[in-house]
PDB file of C-alpha atoms in Angstrom:
ATOM      1  CA  MET A1042      -7.825  18.182  -8.110  1.00  0.00           C
ATOM      2  CA  PRO A1043      -5.059  15.763  -9.152  1.00  0.00           C
ATOM      3  CA  LYS A1044      -4.702  14.746 -12.773  1.00  0.00           C
ATOM      4  CA  ILE A1045      -2.790  11.642 -13.877  1.00  0.00           C
ATOM      5  CA  GLN A1046      -1.373  11.080 -17.338  1.00  0.00           C
ATOM      6  CA  PHE A1047      -0.770   7.439 -18.279  1.00  0.00           C
ATOM      7  CA  THR A1048       1.604   6.404 -21.075  1.00  0.00           C
ATOM      8  CA  THR A1049       1.274   2.944 -22.613  1.00  0.00           C
ATOM      9  CA  PRO A1050       4.318   1.026 -23.923  1.00  0.00           C
ATOM     10  CA  ASP A1051       3.289   1.828 -27.532  1.00  0.00           C
ATOM     11  CA  GLY A1052       3.335   5.591 -26.795  1.00  0.00           C
ATOM     12  CA  GLY A1053      -0.403   6.197 -26.386  1.00  0.00           C
ATOM     13  CA  THR A1054      -1.505   8.503 -23.597  1.00  0.00           C
ATOM     14  CA  LEU A1055      -4.493   8.397 -21.255  1.00  0.00           C
ATOM     15  CA  GLU A1056      -5.681  11.119 -18.873  1.00  0.00           C
ATOM     16  CA  LEU A1057      -7.516  10.669 -15.599  1.00  0.00           C
ATOM     17  CA  ASP A1058      -9.034  13.676 -13.808  1.00  0.00           C
ATOM     18  CA  LEU A1059      -9.649  12.641 -10.218  1.00  0.00           C
ATOM     19  CA  THR A1060     -13.039  14.190  -9.570  1.00  0.00           C
ATOM     20  CA  THR A1061     -14.059  11.535  -7.027  1.00  0.00           C
ATOM     21  CA  GLU A1062     -12.404  10.267  -3.846  1.00  0.00           C
ATOM     22  CA  ARG A1063     -11.631   6.757  -5.132  1.00  0.00           C
ATOM     23  CA  VAL A1064     -11.174   5.323  -8.648  1.00  0.00           C
ATOM     24  CA  ARG A1065     -10.752   1.602  -9.400  1.00  0.00           C
ATOM     25  CA  VAL A1066      -8.447   1.039 -12.387  1.00  0.00           C
ATOM     26  CA  GLY A1067      -7.778  -2.015 -14.504  1.00  0.00           C
ATOM     27  CA  ARG A1068      -8.316  -3.700 -17.850  1.00  0.00           C
ATOM     28  CA  ALA A1069     -11.884  -4.965 -17.183  1.00  0.00           C
ATOM     29  CA  GLU A1070     -14.757  -2.970 -18.646  1.00  0.00           C
ATOM     30  CA  ASP A1071     -16.515  -2.475 -15.273  1.00  0.00           C
ATOM     31  CA  ASN A1072     -13.652  -0.487 -13.677  1.00  0.00           C
ATOM     32  CA  ASP A1073     -14.090   3.235 -13.058  1.00  0.00           C
ATOM     33  CA  PHE A1074     -11.111   3.851 -15.382  1.00  0.00           C
ATOM     34  CA  VAL A1075     -10.157   1.271 -18.022  1.00  0.00           C
ATOM     35  CA  ILE A1076      -6.531   0.878 -19.150  1.00  0.00           C
ATOM     36  CA  PRO A1077      -6.582  -1.428 -22.204  1.00  0.00           C
ATOM     37  CA  ASP A1078      -3.047  -2.814 -21.907  1.00  0.00           C
ATOM     38  CA  GLY A1079      -2.165  -6.511 -21.484  1.00  0.00           C
ATOM     39  CA  SER A1080       0.259  -5.791 -18.623  1.00  0.00           C
ATOM     40  CA  VAL A1081      -2.528  -4.255 -16.508  1.00  0.00           C
ATOM     41  CA  SER A1082      -4.621  -6.739 -14.511  1.00  0.00           C
ATOM     42  CA  SER A1083      -8.395  -6.876 -14.873  1.00  0.00           C
ATOM     43  CA  TYR A1084      -8.814  -5.211 -11.464  1.00  0.00           C
ATOM     44  CA  HIS A1085      -5.323  -3.792 -10.981  1.00  0.00           C
ATOM     45  CA  GLY A1086      -5.750  -1.276  -8.186  1.00  0.00           C
ATOM     46  CA  GLU A1087      -7.319   1.807  -6.696  1.00  0.00           C
ATOM     47  CA  ILE A1088      -6.263   5.439  -6.851  1.00  0.00           C
ATOM     48  CA  ILE A1089      -7.393   7.538  -3.888  1.00  0.00           C
ATOM     49  CA  ASN A1090      -7.608  11.325  -4.217  1.00  0.00           C
ATOM     50  CA  LYS A1091      -5.692  12.957  -1.316  1.00  0.00           C
ATOM     51  CA  GLY A1092      -6.006  16.552  -2.550  1.00  0.00           C
ATOM     52  CA  GLU A1093      -2.592  17.418  -3.984  1.00  0.00           C
ATOM     53  CA  SER A1094      -1.288  13.830  -3.956  1.00  0.00           C
ATOM     54  CA  VAL A1095      -2.773  10.411  -4.698  1.00  0.00           C
ATOM     55  CA  GLU A1096      -2.574   7.108  -2.844  1.00  0.00           C
ATOM     56  CA  LEU A1097      -2.065   3.933  -4.881  1.00  0.00           C
ATOM     57  CA  ARG A1098      -3.399   0.594  -3.649  1.00  0.00           C
ATOM     58  CA  ASP A1099      -2.580  -2.595  -5.517  1.00  0.00           C
ATOM     59  CA  LEU A1100      -5.437  -5.137  -5.553  1.00  0.00           C
ATOM     60  CA  GLY A1101      -3.281  -8.256  -6.036  1.00  0.00           C
ATOM     61  CA  SER A1102      -2.302  -7.510  -9.626  1.00  0.00           C
ATOM     62  CA  THR A1103      -0.195  -9.963 -11.638  1.00  0.00           C
ATOM     63  CA  ASN A1104       2.452  -7.511 -12.893  1.00  0.00           C
ATOM     64  CA  GLY A1105       2.356  -5.237  -9.861  1.00  0.00           C
ATOM     65  CA  THR A1106       2.308  -1.570  -8.995  1.00  0.00           C
ATOM     66  CA  HIS A1107       5.752   0.060  -8.868  1.00  0.00           C
ATOM     67  CA  PHE A1108       6.835   3.305  -7.225  1.00  0.00           C
ATOM     68  CA  ASP A1109      10.293   4.652  -6.507  1.00  0.00           C
ATOM     69  CA  GLY A1110      11.963   1.616  -8.114  1.00  0.00           C
ATOM     70  CA  ALA A1111      10.150  -1.040  -6.050  1.00  0.00           C
ATOM     71  CA  ARG A1112       6.956  -3.076  -6.207  1.00  0.00           C
ATOM     72  CA  VAL A1113       4.468  -1.703  -3.674  1.00  0.00           C
ATOM     73  CA  GLU A1114       1.104  -2.679  -2.233  1.00  0.00           C
ATOM     74  CA  GLN A1115       0.380   0.920  -1.201  1.00  0.00           C
ATOM     75  CA  ALA A1116       2.174   4.229  -1.814  1.00  0.00           C
ATOM     76  CA  GLU A1117       1.513   7.969  -1.743  1.00  0.00           C
ATOM     77  CA  VAL A1118       2.548   9.736  -4.944  1.00  0.00           C
ATOM     78  CA  GLY A1119       2.839  13.501  -5.139  1.00  0.00           C
ATOM     79  CA  PRO A1120       2.815  16.022  -7.992  1.00  0.00           C
ATOM     80  CA  GLY A1121       5.719  15.586 -10.387  1.00  0.00           C
ATOM     81  CA  GLN A1122       6.226  11.921  -9.437  1.00  0.00           C
ATOM     82  CA  SER A1123       5.571   8.845 -11.557  1.00  0.00           C
ATOM     83  CA  PHE A1124       4.619   5.204 -10.951  1.00  0.00           C
ATOM     84  CA  ARG A1125       3.838   2.109 -13.006  1.00  0.00           C
ATOM     85  CA  LEU A1126       0.837  -0.206 -13.287  1.00  0.00           C
ATOM     86  CA  GLY A1127       2.271  -3.233 -15.097  1.00  0.00           C
ATOM     87  CA  SER A1128       4.102  -1.629 -18.060  1.00  0.00           C
ATOM     88  CA  VAL A1129       1.953   1.531 -18.116  1.00  0.00           C
ATOM     89  CA  THR A1130       3.585   4.627 -16.597  1.00  0.00           C
ATOM     90  CA  GLY A1131       1.467   7.084 -14.615  1.00  0.00           C
ATOM     91  CA  TYR A1132       2.564  10.656 -13.935  1.00  0.00           C
ATOM     92  CA  VAL A1133       0.854  12.860 -11.335  1.00  0.00           C
ATOM     93  CA  GLU A1134       0.677  16.269 -12.989  1.00  0.00           C
ATOM     94  CA  GLY A1135       1.640  19.399 -11.102  1.00  0.00           C
ATOM     95  CA  GLU A1136       4.783  20.840  -9.623  1.00  0.00           C
ATOM     96  CA  ALA A1137       6.651  18.988  -6.935  1.00  0.00           C
ATOM     97  CA  VAL A1138       6.659  20.953  -3.697  1.00  0.00           C
ATOM     98  CA  ALA A1139      10.019  20.960  -1.961  1.00  0.00           C
ATOM     99  CA  GLU A1140       9.913  21.165   1.806  1.00  0.00           C
ATOM    100  CA  ALA A1141      12.098  23.764   3.492  1.00  0.00           C
ATOM    101  CA  PRO A1142      14.862  22.417   5.721  1.00  0.00           C
ATOM    102  CA  ALA A1143      14.359  22.602   9.484  1.00  0.00           C
ATOM    103  CA  GLY A1144      15.118  26.093  10.812  1.00  0.00           C
ATOM    104  CA  TYR A1145      14.708  27.783   7.406  1.00  0.00           C
ATOM    105  CA  ASP A1146      13.477  31.375   7.656  1.00  0.00           C
ATOM    106  CA  GLU A1147      11.701  32.435   4.456  1.00  0.00           C
ATOM    107  CA  SER A1148      11.776  36.145   5.390  1.00  0.00           C
ATOM    108  CA  ALA A1149      15.610  36.084   5.433  1.00  0.00           C
ATOM    109  CA  ALA A1150      15.862  34.586   1.923  1.00  0.00           C
ATOM    110  CA  PRO A1151      16.885  36.941  -0.924  1.00  0.00           C
ATOM    111  CA  ALA A1152      14.017  38.063  -3.159  1.00  0.00           C
ATOM    112  CA  TYR A1153      14.218  37.504  -6.916  1.00  0.00           C
ATOM    113  CA  GLU A1154      11.930  37.675  -9.897  1.00  0.00           C
ATOM    114  CA  GLU A1155      11.162  34.584 -11.915  1.00  0.00           C
ATOM    115  CA  GLU A1156      12.227  34.669 -15.545  1.00  0.00           C
ATOM    116  CA  ALA A1157       9.702  33.752 -18.184  1.00  0.00           C
ATOM    117  CA  MET A1158      10.405  30.317 -19.629  1.00  0.00           C
ATOM    118  CA  PRO A1159      10.350  30.080 -23.432  1.00  0.00           C
ATOM    119  CA  GLN A1160       7.351  28.147 -24.719  1.00  0.00           C
ATOM    120  CA  THR A1161       7.978  25.246 -27.072  1.00  0.00           C
ATOM    121  CA  ALA A1162       5.386  23.554 -29.216  1.00  0.00           C
ATOM    122  CA  ALA A1163       4.498  20.110 -27.972  1.00  0.00           C
ATOM    123  CA  ALA A1164       4.612  17.222 -30.404  1.00  0.00           C
ATOM    124  CA  PRO A1165       1.170  15.802 -31.187  1.00  0.00           C
ATOM    125  CA  SER A1166       0.399  12.578 -29.374  1.00  0.00           C
ATOM    126  CA  ARG A1167      -2.250   9.925 -29.578  1.00  0.00           C
ATOM    127  CA  SER A1168      -4.446  10.249 -26.539  1.00  0.00           C
ATOM    128  CA  TRP A1169      -7.721   9.185 -25.055  1.00  0.00           C
ATOM    129  CA  SER A1170      -9.513  10.198 -21.928  1.00  0.00           C
ATOM    130  CA  GLN A1171     -12.301   8.932 -19.751  1.00  0.00           C
ATOM    131  CA  SER A1172     -14.611  10.305 -17.153  1.00  0.00           C
ATOM    132  CA  SER A1173     -13.891   8.798 -13.736  1.00  0.00           C
ATOM    133  CA  ALA A1174     -17.615   8.529 -13.005  1.00  0.00           C
ATOM    134  CA  ALA A1175     -18.680   4.896 -13.136  1.00  0.00           C
ATOM    135  CA  SER A1176     -22.064   5.741 -14.657  1.00  0.00           C
ATOM    136  CA  ALA A1177     -20.594   7.399 -17.766  1.00  0.00           C
ATOM    137  CA  ALA A1178     -19.707   5.242 -20.763  1.00  0.00           C
ATOM    138  CA  PRO A1179     -15.951   5.255 -21.448  1.00  0.00           C
ATOM    139  CA  LEU A1180     -14.812   7.525 -24.255  1.00  0.00           C
ATOM    140  CA  VAL A1181     -11.942   6.051 -26.263  1.00  0.00           C
ATOM    141  CA  THR A1182     -10.386   7.897 -29.186  1.00  0.00           C
ATOM    142  CA  GLY A1183      -7.114   7.707 -31.050  1.00  0.00           C
ATOM    143  CA  LEU A1184      -6.059   4.174 -30.120  1.00  0.00           C
ATOM    144  CA  GLY A1185      -6.589   2.686 -33.584  1.00  0.00           C
ATOM    145  CA  SER A1186      -7.802  -0.642 -32.205  1.00  0.00           C
ATOM    146  CA  THR A1187     -10.601  -2.123 -30.137  1.00  0.00           C
ATOM    147  CA  PRO A1188     -10.189  -3.782 -26.747  1.00  0.00           C
ATOM    148  CA  CYS A1189      -9.630  -7.525 -26.786  1.00  0.00           C
ATOM    149  CA  PRO A1190     -12.924  -9.483 -26.355  1.00  0.00           C
ATOM    150  CA  THR A1191     -13.309 -10.897 -22.858  1.00  0.00           C
ATOM    151  CA  GLY A1192     -13.422 -14.513 -24.091  1.00  0.00           C
ATOM    152  CA  GLN A1193     -10.006 -14.194 -25.764  1.00  0.00           C
ATOM    153  CA  ARG A1194      -8.105 -12.754 -22.778  1.00  0.00           C
ATOM    154  CA  ARG A1195      -5.609 -15.172 -21.280  1.00  0.00           C
ATOM    155  CA  GLY A1196      -2.935 -15.083 -18.608  1.00  0.00           C
ATOM    156  CA  PHE A1197      -4.242 -12.475 -16.158  1.00  0.00           C
ATOM    157  CA  GLY A1198      -6.489 -12.580 -13.119  1.00  0.00           C
ATOM    158  CA  PRO A1199      -7.759 -15.423 -10.963  1.00  0.00           C
ATOM    159  CA  LYS A1200      -8.055 -18.844 -12.568  1.00  0.00           C
ATOM    160  CA  ALA A1201     -11.120 -21.012 -12.046  1.00  0.00           C
ATOM    161  CA  LYS A1202     -10.272 -24.556 -10.979  1.00  0.00           C
ATOM    162  CA  PRO A1203     -12.413 -27.334 -12.454  1.00  0.00           C
ATOM    163  CA  LYS A1204     -14.438 -29.290  -9.927  1.00  0.00           C
ATOM    164  CA  ASN A1205     -14.063 -33.057 -10.068  1.00  0.00           C
ATOM    165  CA  GLY A1206     -17.070 -33.956  -7.928  1.00  0.00           C
ATOM    166  CA  GLY A1207     -14.964 -35.124  -4.956  1.00  0.00           C
ATOM    167  CA  GLY A1208     -14.693 -38.770  -6.113  1.00  0.00           C
ATOM    168  CA  GLY A1209     -10.951 -38.971  -5.420  1.00  0.00           C
ATOM    169  CA  LEU A1210     -11.354 -37.493  -1.971  1.00  0.00           C
ATOM    170  CA  MET A1211     -14.127 -39.979  -1.075  1.00  0.00           C
ATOM    171  CA  ALA A1212     -11.939 -42.915  -2.128  1.00  0.00           C
ATOM    172  CA  LEU A1213      -9.069 -41.620  -0.016  1.00  0.00           C
ATOM    173  CA  ALA A1214     -11.378 -41.244   3.002  1.00  0.00           C
ATOM    174  CA  PHE A1215     -12.646 -44.816   2.538  1.00  0.00           C
ATOM    175  CA  VAL A1216      -9.085 -46.222   2.388  1.00  0.00           C
ATOM    176  CA  GLY A1217      -8.157 -44.286   5.561  1.00  0.00           C
ATOM    177  CA  LEU A1218     -11.240 -45.569   7.378  1.00  0.00           C
ATOM    178  CA  ALA A1219     -10.499 -49.180   6.314  1.00  0.00           C
ATOM    179  CA  ALA A1220      -6.886 -48.859   7.529  1.00  0.00           C
ATOM    180  CA  CYS A1221      -8.064 -47.586  10.930  1.00  0.00           C
ATOM    181  CA  GLY A1222     -10.570 -50.447  11.194  1.00  0.00           C
ATOM    182  CA  ALA A1223      -7.870 -53.012  10.356  1.00  0.00           C
ATOM    183  CA  ALA A1224      -5.537 -51.484  12.984  1.00  0.00           C
ATOM    184  CA  VAL A1225      -8.252 -51.673  15.669  1.00  0.00           C
ATOM    185  CA  PHE A1226      -9.007 -55.301  14.707  1.00  0.00           C
ATOM    186  CA  MET A1227      -5.289 -56.257  14.983  1.00  0.00           C
ATOM    187  CA  ILE A1228      -4.921 -54.537  18.380  1.00  0.00           C
ATOM    188  CA  LEU A1229      -8.009 -56.338  19.733  1.00  0.00           C
ATOM    189  CA  LYS A1230      -6.833 -59.722  18.371  1.00  0.00           C
ATOM    190  CA  MET A1231      -3.342 -59.269  19.926  1.00  0.00           C
ATOM    191  CA  GLY A1232      -4.828 -58.363  23.285  1.00  0.00           C
ATOM    192  CA  ALA A1233      -7.057 -61.444  23.435  1.00  0.00           C
TER     193      ALA A1233
END
């Protein structure tokens, strides 16, 4: 089961345990996993559980999804690799698996014992986590602030265009129709 650790630009961390096949992520409250950062679009993308790896799918976000130094619409990210949603970095936890070169015979490789790595104490970090189930209420701890109210959010997502009732379009159609009528009248008068 893949686990993703997100790091916000201010140093906060978020953890996502992928317990379902597909998780929609973004800033809006009705996503499966909410990332409360202004660089993340309301409905930024989807993360698909592929077993050991995850597939990212951008849903037309404003600031994009980046992997391997480039903006992507879709990418497969394996353990030990990172990506970005806007300015938020995601890291797929686990060890990267190196593939053996073609023709490599594992039985001919020298055997060795792994040395124990010294353990170091990790520095405490602010973190919050959420269940990826859509039915569960999001659990947010350690951020020190509340999400921005929906009515005050500006600059991200689709913009609604005001409707003008079509008055300008009707006037333009009338002028075009009058011009056609005048042209027909002139052609008939010249032919007579």
